[in-house]
Short mmCIF file of C-alpha atoms and ligand atoms in Angstrom, two decimals:
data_model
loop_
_atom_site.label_atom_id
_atom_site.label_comp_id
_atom_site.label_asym_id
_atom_site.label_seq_id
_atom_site.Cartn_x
_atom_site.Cartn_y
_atom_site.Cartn_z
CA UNK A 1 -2.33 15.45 -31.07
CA UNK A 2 -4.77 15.46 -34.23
CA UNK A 3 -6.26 18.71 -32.92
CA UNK A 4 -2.65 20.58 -33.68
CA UNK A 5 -1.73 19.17 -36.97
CA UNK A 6 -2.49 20.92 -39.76
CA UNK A 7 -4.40 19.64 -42.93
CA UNK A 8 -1.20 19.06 -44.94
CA UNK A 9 1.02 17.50 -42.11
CA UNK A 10 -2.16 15.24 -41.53
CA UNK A 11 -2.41 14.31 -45.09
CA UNK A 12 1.27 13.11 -44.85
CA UNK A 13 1.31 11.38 -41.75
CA UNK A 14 -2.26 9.17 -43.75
CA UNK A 15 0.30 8.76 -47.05
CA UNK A 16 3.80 7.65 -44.68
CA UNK A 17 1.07 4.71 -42.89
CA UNK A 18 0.08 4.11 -46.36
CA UNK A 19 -3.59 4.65 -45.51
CA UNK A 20 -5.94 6.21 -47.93
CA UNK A 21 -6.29 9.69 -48.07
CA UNK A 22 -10.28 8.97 -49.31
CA UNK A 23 -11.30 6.77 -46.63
CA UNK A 24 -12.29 7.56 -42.80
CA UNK A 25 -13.91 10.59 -44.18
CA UNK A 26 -15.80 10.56 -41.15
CA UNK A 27 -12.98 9.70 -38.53
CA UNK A 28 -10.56 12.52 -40.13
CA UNK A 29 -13.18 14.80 -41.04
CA UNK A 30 -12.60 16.77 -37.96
CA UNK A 31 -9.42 17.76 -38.94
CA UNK A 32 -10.85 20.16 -41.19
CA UNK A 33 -10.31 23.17 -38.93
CA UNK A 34 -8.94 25.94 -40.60
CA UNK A 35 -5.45 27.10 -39.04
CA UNK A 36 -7.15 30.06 -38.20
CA UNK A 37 -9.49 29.16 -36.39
CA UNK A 38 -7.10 26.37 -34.67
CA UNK A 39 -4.83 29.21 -33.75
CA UNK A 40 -7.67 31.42 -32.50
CA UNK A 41 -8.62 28.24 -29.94
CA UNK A 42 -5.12 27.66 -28.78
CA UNK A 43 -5.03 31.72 -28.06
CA UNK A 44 -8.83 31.04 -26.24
CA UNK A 45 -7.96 27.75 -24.39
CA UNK A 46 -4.67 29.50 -22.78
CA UNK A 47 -6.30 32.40 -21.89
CA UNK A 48 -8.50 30.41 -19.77
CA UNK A 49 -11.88 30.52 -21.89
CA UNK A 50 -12.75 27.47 -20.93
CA UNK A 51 -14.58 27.07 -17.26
CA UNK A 52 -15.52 23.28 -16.86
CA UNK A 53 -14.72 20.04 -18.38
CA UNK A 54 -16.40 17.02 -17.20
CA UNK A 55 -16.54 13.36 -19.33
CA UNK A 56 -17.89 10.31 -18.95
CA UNK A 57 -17.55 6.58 -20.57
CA UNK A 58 -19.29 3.63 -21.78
CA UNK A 59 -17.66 0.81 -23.41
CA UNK A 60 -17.01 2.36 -26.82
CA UNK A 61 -17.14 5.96 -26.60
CA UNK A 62 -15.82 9.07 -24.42
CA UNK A 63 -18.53 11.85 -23.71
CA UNK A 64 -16.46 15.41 -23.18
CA UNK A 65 -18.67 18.41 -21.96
CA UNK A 66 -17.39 21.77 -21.55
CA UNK A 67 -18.42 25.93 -21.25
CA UNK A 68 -16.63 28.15 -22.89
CA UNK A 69 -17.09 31.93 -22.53
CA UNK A 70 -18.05 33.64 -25.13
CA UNK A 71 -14.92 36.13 -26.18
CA UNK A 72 -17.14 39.36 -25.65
CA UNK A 73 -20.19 39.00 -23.42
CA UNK A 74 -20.24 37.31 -20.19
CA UNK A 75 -21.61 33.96 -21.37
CA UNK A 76 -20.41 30.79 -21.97
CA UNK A 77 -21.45 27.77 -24.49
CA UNK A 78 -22.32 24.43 -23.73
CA UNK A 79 -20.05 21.93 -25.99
CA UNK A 80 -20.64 18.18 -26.23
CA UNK A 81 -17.73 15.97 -27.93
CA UNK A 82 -18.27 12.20 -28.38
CA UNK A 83 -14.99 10.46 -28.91
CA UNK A 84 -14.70 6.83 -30.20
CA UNK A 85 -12.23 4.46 -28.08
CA UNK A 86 -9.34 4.96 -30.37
CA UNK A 87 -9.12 9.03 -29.47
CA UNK A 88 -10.91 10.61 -32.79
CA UNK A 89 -13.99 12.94 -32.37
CA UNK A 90 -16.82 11.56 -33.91
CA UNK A 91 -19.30 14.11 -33.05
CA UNK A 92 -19.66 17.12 -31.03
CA UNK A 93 -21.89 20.12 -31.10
CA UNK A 94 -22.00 23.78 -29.25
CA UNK A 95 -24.66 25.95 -28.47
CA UNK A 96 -23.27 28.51 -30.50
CA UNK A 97 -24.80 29.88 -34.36
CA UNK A 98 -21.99 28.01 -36.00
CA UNK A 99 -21.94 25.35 -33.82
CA UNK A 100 -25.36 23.63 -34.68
CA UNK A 101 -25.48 19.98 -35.29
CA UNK A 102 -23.93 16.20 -35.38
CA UNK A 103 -20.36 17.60 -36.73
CA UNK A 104 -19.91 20.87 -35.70
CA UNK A 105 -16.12 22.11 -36.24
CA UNK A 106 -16.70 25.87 -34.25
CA UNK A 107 -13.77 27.32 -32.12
CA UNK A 108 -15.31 26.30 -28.91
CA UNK A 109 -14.52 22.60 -30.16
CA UNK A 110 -11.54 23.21 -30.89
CA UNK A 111 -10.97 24.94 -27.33
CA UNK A 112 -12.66 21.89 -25.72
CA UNK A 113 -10.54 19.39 -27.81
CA UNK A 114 -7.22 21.17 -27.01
CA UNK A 115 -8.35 20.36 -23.24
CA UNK A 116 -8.57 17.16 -24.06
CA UNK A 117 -5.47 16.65 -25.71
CA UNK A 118 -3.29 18.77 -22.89
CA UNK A 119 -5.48 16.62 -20.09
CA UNK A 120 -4.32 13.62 -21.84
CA UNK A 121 -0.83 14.24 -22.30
CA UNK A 122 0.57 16.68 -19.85
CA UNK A 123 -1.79 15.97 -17.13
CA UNK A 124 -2.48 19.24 -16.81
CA UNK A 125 -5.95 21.26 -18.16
CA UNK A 126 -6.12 25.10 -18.41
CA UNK A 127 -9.29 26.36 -16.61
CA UNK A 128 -10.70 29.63 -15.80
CA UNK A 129 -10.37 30.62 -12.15
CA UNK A 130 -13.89 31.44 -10.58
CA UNK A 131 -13.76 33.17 -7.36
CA UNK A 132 -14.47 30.00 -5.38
CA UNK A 133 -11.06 28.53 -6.09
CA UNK A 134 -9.26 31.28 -4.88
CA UNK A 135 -8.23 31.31 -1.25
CA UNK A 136 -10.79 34.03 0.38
CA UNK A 137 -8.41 36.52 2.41
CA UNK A 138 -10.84 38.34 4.34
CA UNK A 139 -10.44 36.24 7.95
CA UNK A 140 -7.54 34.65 7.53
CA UNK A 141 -6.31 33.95 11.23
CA UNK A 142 -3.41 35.41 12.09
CA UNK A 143 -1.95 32.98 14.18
CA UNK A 144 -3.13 29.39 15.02
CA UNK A 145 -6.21 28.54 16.80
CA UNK A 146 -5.80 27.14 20.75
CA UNK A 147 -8.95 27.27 22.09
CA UNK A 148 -10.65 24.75 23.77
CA UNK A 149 -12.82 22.74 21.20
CA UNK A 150 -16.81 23.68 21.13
CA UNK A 151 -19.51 21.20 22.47
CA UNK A 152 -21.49 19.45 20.17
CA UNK A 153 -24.73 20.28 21.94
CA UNK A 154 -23.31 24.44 22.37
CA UNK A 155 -23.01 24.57 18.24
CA UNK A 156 -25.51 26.27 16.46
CA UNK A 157 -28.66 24.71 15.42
CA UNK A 158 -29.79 23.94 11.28
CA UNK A 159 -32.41 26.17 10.13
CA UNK A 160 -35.27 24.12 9.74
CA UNK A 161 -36.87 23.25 5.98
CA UNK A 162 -39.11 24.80 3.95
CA UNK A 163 -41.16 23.94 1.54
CA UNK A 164 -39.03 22.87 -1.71
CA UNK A 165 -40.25 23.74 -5.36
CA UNK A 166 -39.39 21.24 -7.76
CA UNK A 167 -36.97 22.42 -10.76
CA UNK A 168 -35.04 20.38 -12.52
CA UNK A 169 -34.12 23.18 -14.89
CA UNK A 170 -33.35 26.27 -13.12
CA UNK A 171 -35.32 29.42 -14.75
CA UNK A 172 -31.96 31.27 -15.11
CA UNK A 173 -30.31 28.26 -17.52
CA UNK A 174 -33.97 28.99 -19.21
CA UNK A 175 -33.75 32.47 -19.41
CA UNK A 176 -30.24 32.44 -20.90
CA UNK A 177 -29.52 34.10 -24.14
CA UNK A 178 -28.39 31.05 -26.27
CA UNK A 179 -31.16 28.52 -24.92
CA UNK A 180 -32.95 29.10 -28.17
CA UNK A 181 -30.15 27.91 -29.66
CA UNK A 182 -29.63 24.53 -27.08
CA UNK A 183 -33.23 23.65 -27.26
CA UNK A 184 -33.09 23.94 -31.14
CA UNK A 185 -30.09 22.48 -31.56
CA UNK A 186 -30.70 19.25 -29.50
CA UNK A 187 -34.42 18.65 -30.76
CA UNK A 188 -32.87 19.31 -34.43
CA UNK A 189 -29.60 18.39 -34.75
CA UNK A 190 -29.73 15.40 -32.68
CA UNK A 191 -32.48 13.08 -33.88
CA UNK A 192 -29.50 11.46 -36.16
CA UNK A 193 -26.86 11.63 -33.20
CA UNK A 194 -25.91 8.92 -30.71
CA UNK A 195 -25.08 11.18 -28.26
CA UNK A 196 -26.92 10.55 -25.31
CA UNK A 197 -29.30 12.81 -24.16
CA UNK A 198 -28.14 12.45 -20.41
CA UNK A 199 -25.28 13.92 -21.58
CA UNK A 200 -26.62 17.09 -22.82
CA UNK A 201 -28.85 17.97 -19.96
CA UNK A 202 -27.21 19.26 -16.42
CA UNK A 203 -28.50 16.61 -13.42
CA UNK A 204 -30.85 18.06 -11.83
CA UNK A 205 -31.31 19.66 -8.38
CA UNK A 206 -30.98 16.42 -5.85
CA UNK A 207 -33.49 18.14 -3.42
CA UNK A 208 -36.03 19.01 -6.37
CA UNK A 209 -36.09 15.03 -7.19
CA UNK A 210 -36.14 14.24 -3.55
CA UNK A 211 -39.15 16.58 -3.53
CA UNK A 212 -41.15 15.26 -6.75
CA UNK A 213 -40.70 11.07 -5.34
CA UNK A 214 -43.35 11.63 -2.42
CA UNK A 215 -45.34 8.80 -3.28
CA UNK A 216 -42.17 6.43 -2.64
CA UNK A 217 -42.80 4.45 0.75
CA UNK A 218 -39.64 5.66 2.00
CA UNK A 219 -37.86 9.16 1.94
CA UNK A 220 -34.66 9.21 0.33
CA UNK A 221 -32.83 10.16 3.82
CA UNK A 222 -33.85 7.76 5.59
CA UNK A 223 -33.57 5.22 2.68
CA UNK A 224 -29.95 6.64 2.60
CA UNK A 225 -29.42 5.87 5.64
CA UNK A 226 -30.69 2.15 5.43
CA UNK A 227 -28.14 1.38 2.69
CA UNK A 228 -25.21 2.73 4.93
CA UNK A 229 -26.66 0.14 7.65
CA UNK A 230 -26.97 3.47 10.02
CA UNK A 231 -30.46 2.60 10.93
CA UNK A 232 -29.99 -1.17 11.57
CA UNK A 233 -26.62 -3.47 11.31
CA UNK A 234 -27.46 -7.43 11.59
CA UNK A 235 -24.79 -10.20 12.88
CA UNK A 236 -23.91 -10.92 9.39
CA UNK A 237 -23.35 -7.29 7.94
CA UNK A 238 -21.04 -6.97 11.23
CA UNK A 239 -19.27 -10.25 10.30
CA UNK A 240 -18.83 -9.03 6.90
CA UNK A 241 -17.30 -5.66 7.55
CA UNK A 242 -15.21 -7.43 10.09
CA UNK A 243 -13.96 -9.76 7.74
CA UNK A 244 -13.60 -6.54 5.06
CA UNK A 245 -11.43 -4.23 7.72
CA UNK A 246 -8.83 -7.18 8.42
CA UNK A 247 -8.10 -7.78 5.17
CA UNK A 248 -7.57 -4.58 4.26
CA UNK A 249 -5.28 -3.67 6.97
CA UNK A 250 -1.61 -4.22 5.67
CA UNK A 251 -0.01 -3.43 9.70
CA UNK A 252 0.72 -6.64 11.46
CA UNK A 253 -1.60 -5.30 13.88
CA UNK A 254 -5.02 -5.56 12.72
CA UNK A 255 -7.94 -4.03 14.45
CA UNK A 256 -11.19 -5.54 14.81
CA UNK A 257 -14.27 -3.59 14.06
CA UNK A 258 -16.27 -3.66 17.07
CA UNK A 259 -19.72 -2.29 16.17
CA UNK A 260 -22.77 -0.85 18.27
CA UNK A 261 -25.72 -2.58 17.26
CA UNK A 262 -27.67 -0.30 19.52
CA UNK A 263 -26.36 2.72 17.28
CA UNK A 264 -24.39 1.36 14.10
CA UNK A 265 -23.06 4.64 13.47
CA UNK A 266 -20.41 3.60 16.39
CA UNK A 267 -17.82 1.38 16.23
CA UNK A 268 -14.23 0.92 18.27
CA UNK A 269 -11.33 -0.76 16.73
CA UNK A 270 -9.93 -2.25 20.25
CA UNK A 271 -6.00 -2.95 19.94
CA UNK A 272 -6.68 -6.72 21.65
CA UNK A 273 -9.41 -8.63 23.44
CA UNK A 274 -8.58 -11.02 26.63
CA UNK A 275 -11.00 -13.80 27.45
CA UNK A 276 -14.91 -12.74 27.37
CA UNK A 277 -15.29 -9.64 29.29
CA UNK A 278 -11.61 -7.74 28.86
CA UNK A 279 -10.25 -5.55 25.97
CA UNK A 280 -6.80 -4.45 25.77
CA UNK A 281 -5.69 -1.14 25.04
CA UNK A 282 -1.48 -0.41 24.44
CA UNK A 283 -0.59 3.33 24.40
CA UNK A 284 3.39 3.97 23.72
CA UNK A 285 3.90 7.21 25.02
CA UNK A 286 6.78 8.47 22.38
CA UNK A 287 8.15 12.08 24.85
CA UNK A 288 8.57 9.72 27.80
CA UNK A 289 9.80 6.46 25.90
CA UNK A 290 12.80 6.63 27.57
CA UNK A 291 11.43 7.06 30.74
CA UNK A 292 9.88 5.29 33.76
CA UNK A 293 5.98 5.46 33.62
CA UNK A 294 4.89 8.05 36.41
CA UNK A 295 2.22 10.74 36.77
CA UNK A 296 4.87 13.13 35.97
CA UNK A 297 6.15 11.25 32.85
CA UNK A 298 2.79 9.99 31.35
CA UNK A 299 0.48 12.99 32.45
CA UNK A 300 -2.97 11.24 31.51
CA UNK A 301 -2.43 9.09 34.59
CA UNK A 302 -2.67 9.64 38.55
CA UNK A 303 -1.91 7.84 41.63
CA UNK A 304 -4.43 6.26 44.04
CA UNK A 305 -3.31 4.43 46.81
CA UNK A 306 0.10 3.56 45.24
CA UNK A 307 -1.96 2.08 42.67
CA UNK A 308 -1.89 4.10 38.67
CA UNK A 309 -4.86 4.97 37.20
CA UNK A 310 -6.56 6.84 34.10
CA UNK A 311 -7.79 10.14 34.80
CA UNK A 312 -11.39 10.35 33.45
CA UNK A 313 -11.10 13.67 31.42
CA UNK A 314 -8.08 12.23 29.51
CA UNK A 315 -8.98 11.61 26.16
CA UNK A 316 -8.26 8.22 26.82
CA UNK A 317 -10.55 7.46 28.95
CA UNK A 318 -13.35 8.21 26.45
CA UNK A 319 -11.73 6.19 23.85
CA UNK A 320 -11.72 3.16 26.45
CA UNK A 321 -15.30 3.74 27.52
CA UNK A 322 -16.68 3.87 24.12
CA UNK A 323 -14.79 0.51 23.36
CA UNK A 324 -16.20 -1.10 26.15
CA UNK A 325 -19.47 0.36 25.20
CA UNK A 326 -19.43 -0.81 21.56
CA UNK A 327 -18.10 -4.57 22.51
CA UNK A 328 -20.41 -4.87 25.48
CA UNK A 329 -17.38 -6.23 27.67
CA UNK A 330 -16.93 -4.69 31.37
CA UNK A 331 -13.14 -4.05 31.54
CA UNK A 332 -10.25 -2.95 30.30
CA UNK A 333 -6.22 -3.21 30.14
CA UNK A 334 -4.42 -0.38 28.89
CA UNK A 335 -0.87 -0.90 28.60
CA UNK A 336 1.82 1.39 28.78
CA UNK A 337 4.65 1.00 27.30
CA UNK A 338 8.29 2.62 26.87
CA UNK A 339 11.66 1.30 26.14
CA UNK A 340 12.69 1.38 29.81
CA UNK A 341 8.98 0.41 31.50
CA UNK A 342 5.94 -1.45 31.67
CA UNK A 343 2.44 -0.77 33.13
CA UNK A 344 -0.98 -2.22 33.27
CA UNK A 345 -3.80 0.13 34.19
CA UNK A 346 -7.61 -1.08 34.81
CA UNK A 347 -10.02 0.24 33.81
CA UNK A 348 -13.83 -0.54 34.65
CA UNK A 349 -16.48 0.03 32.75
CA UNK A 350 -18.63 3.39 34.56
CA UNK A 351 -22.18 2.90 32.74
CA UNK A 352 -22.55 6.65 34.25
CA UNK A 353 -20.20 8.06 31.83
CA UNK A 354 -21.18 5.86 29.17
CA UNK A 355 -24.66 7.70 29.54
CA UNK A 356 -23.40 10.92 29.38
CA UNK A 357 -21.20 10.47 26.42
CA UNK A 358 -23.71 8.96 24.29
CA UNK A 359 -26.09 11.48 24.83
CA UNK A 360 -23.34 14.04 23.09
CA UNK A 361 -22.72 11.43 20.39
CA UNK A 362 -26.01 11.27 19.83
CA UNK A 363 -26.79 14.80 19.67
CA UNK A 364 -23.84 15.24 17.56
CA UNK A 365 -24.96 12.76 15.42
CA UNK A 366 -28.55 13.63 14.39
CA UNK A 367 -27.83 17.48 14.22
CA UNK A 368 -24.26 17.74 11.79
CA UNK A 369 -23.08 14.43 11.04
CA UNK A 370 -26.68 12.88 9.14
CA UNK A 371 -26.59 16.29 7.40
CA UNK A 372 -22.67 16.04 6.32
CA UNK A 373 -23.97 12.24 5.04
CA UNK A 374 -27.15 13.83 3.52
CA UNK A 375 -24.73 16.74 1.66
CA UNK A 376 -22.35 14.26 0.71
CA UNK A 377 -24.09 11.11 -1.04
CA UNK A 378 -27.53 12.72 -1.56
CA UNK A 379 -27.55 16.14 -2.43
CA UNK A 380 -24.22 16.14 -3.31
CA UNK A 381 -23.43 19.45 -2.29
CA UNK A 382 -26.19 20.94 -4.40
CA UNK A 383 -28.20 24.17 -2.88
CA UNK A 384 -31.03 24.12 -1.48
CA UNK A 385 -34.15 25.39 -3.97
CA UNK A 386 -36.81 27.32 -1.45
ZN1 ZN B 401 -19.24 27.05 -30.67
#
């Protein structure tokens, strides 16, 4: 709100709360933005000058960091805001000429504080549109995919790793036009500032860190991997998520997290477990639930010896297996159910099949699902520097 008030409207509101118009120099000061240059920063912030906004808290303060382009060259500035609890600046600083120091009041503050104030109230923030946001048009299908789905051992291999360089600053921020300007403007300005230098620097490249920590006595995958119990699960991390999963299911039906200790990265939720060696399974086929449960109404089963049974392609069937893989146990119920019928299926377990699957699984596993983990908590979608 502050950032759209004008000097005299401001000096009002302080006289109608019966404050002192002397005092909070340093809370208020920022108000001192010409109207020029507030209007010039309303035109700049709605034409979508600004390209990124990210903040961050600790218990007193709010740290804003933005870019703004620069209105005639392709650049952009780096502006840092620090904002006490109650919602007033109290400092900020741009790597722009006029924006040097503790309490710089340039446009691109203004810009960046006009974010803040439209994030804050409308829910809303104005940002320029980079050419990853938009929807690429080039192969958009025409109609919708039906093929059959690829095998995980039939996709294409990862290239394998090269050497990585370690940079924590990339040479282009370095070779930028205004980092004269950041370097002398943090080492300068901010020897008085409380502004915290974390703040002011971008994190650097995830694999370049991963790269410089060789002497650690475990690589940062696989210690990854530890901490996400993918590597090892005991009894009592089981018991635990166990305990977790049921209470956070709000269903009536709760499902019990069955894991593989063998490979942790598997677990089956089974719908019920009989005695010590069966699991139940309930399928409610909705198209036939007002039907009679036949081959011809249910088509995942078949008919052996007047007897119904799961087909082993059916999708099914692999979910059952897996279950009876991940809880050890050697059979399984599946029930059928409709309105009108009734039907128990069983199903052994084929240690065959079970082979066979986890082979896939496992393939799958090590080749795109460790590096979706890897892109996702540890490099955190950063490139790759070769
Ligand atoms: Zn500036």
């Amino acid at each position: 709100m502050y950032t759209t008030w004008r000097l005299p409207e401001l000096k009002e509101e302080l006289r109608k709360r019966g404050a002192s118009l002397r005092g909070k120099k340093r809370t208020w000061q920022y108000l001192n933005f010409t109207t020029k240059k507030l209007d010039q920063a309303l035109h700049l912030y709605e034409s979508r000058f600004l390209t990124v906004v990210r903040s961050s808290w600790t218990e007193d303060s709010c740290f804003i960091k933005g870019f703004c382009k620069k209105t005639m060259k392709n650049l952009q500035y780096e502006v840092n805001i620090k904002l006490n609890k109650e919602g007033p600046p109290e400092e900020s600083h741009c790597e722009c000429p006029a924006g040097s120091g503790v309490n710089a009041t340039c446009k691109h503050i203004a810009v960046l504080l006009y974010a803040v104030e439209n994030m804050a109230q409308q829910k809303c923030i104005i940002l320029s549109e980079v050419c990853t946001q938009q929807l690429q048009k080039w192969n958009c299908p025409s109609k919708k995919y039906t093929g059959t789905p690829i095998k995980a051992d039939k996709l294409p291999r990862k290239r394998s790793v090269k050497r990585l360089l370690f940079a924590p600053y990339p040479v282009e921020n370095i070779d930028r036009e205004s980092y004269n300007y950041k370097v002398r403007n943090l080492v300068l300005a901010f020897p008085n500032s409380t502004m915290p230098m974390k703040q002011c620097y971008e994190p650097a490249n995830p694999y370049a860190v991963e790269a410089d920590h060789q002497y650690l006595n475990m690589d940062a995958r696989r210690n990854l991997l530890n901490e996400l119990k993918l590597v090892d699960i005991t009894d009592a991390d089981i018991k635990n998520i166990q305990e977790a999963t049921i209470n956070q299911t709000e269903s009536k039906e709760w499902h019990l997290q069955r894991f593989s200790k063998e490979r942790p990265y598997l677990a089956a939720s089974p719908d019920g477990l009989l005695g010590s060696q069966t699991l139940i399974e309930v399928k409610c086929p909705y198209a036939s639930r007002f039907k009679n449960i036949t081959p011809n109404t249910v088509p995942y089963l078949f008919k052996e010896n007047s007897d119904l049974q799961l087909k082993t392609n059916s999708p099914y069937y692999y979910q059952i297996q897996g279950q009876l893989y991940c809880t050890g146990r050697d059979f399984c119920n599946l029930i059928v159910y409709t309105f009108k019928d009734l039907k128990v299926i069983f199903v052994s377990r084929n240690d065959a099949f079970i082979v066979n699957m986890l082979m896939n699984l496992d393939s799958f596993y090590e080749n795109y699902f460790k590096e979706v983990i890897f892109n996702k908590y540890l490099y955190y979608n950063y490139e790759r520097i070769e």
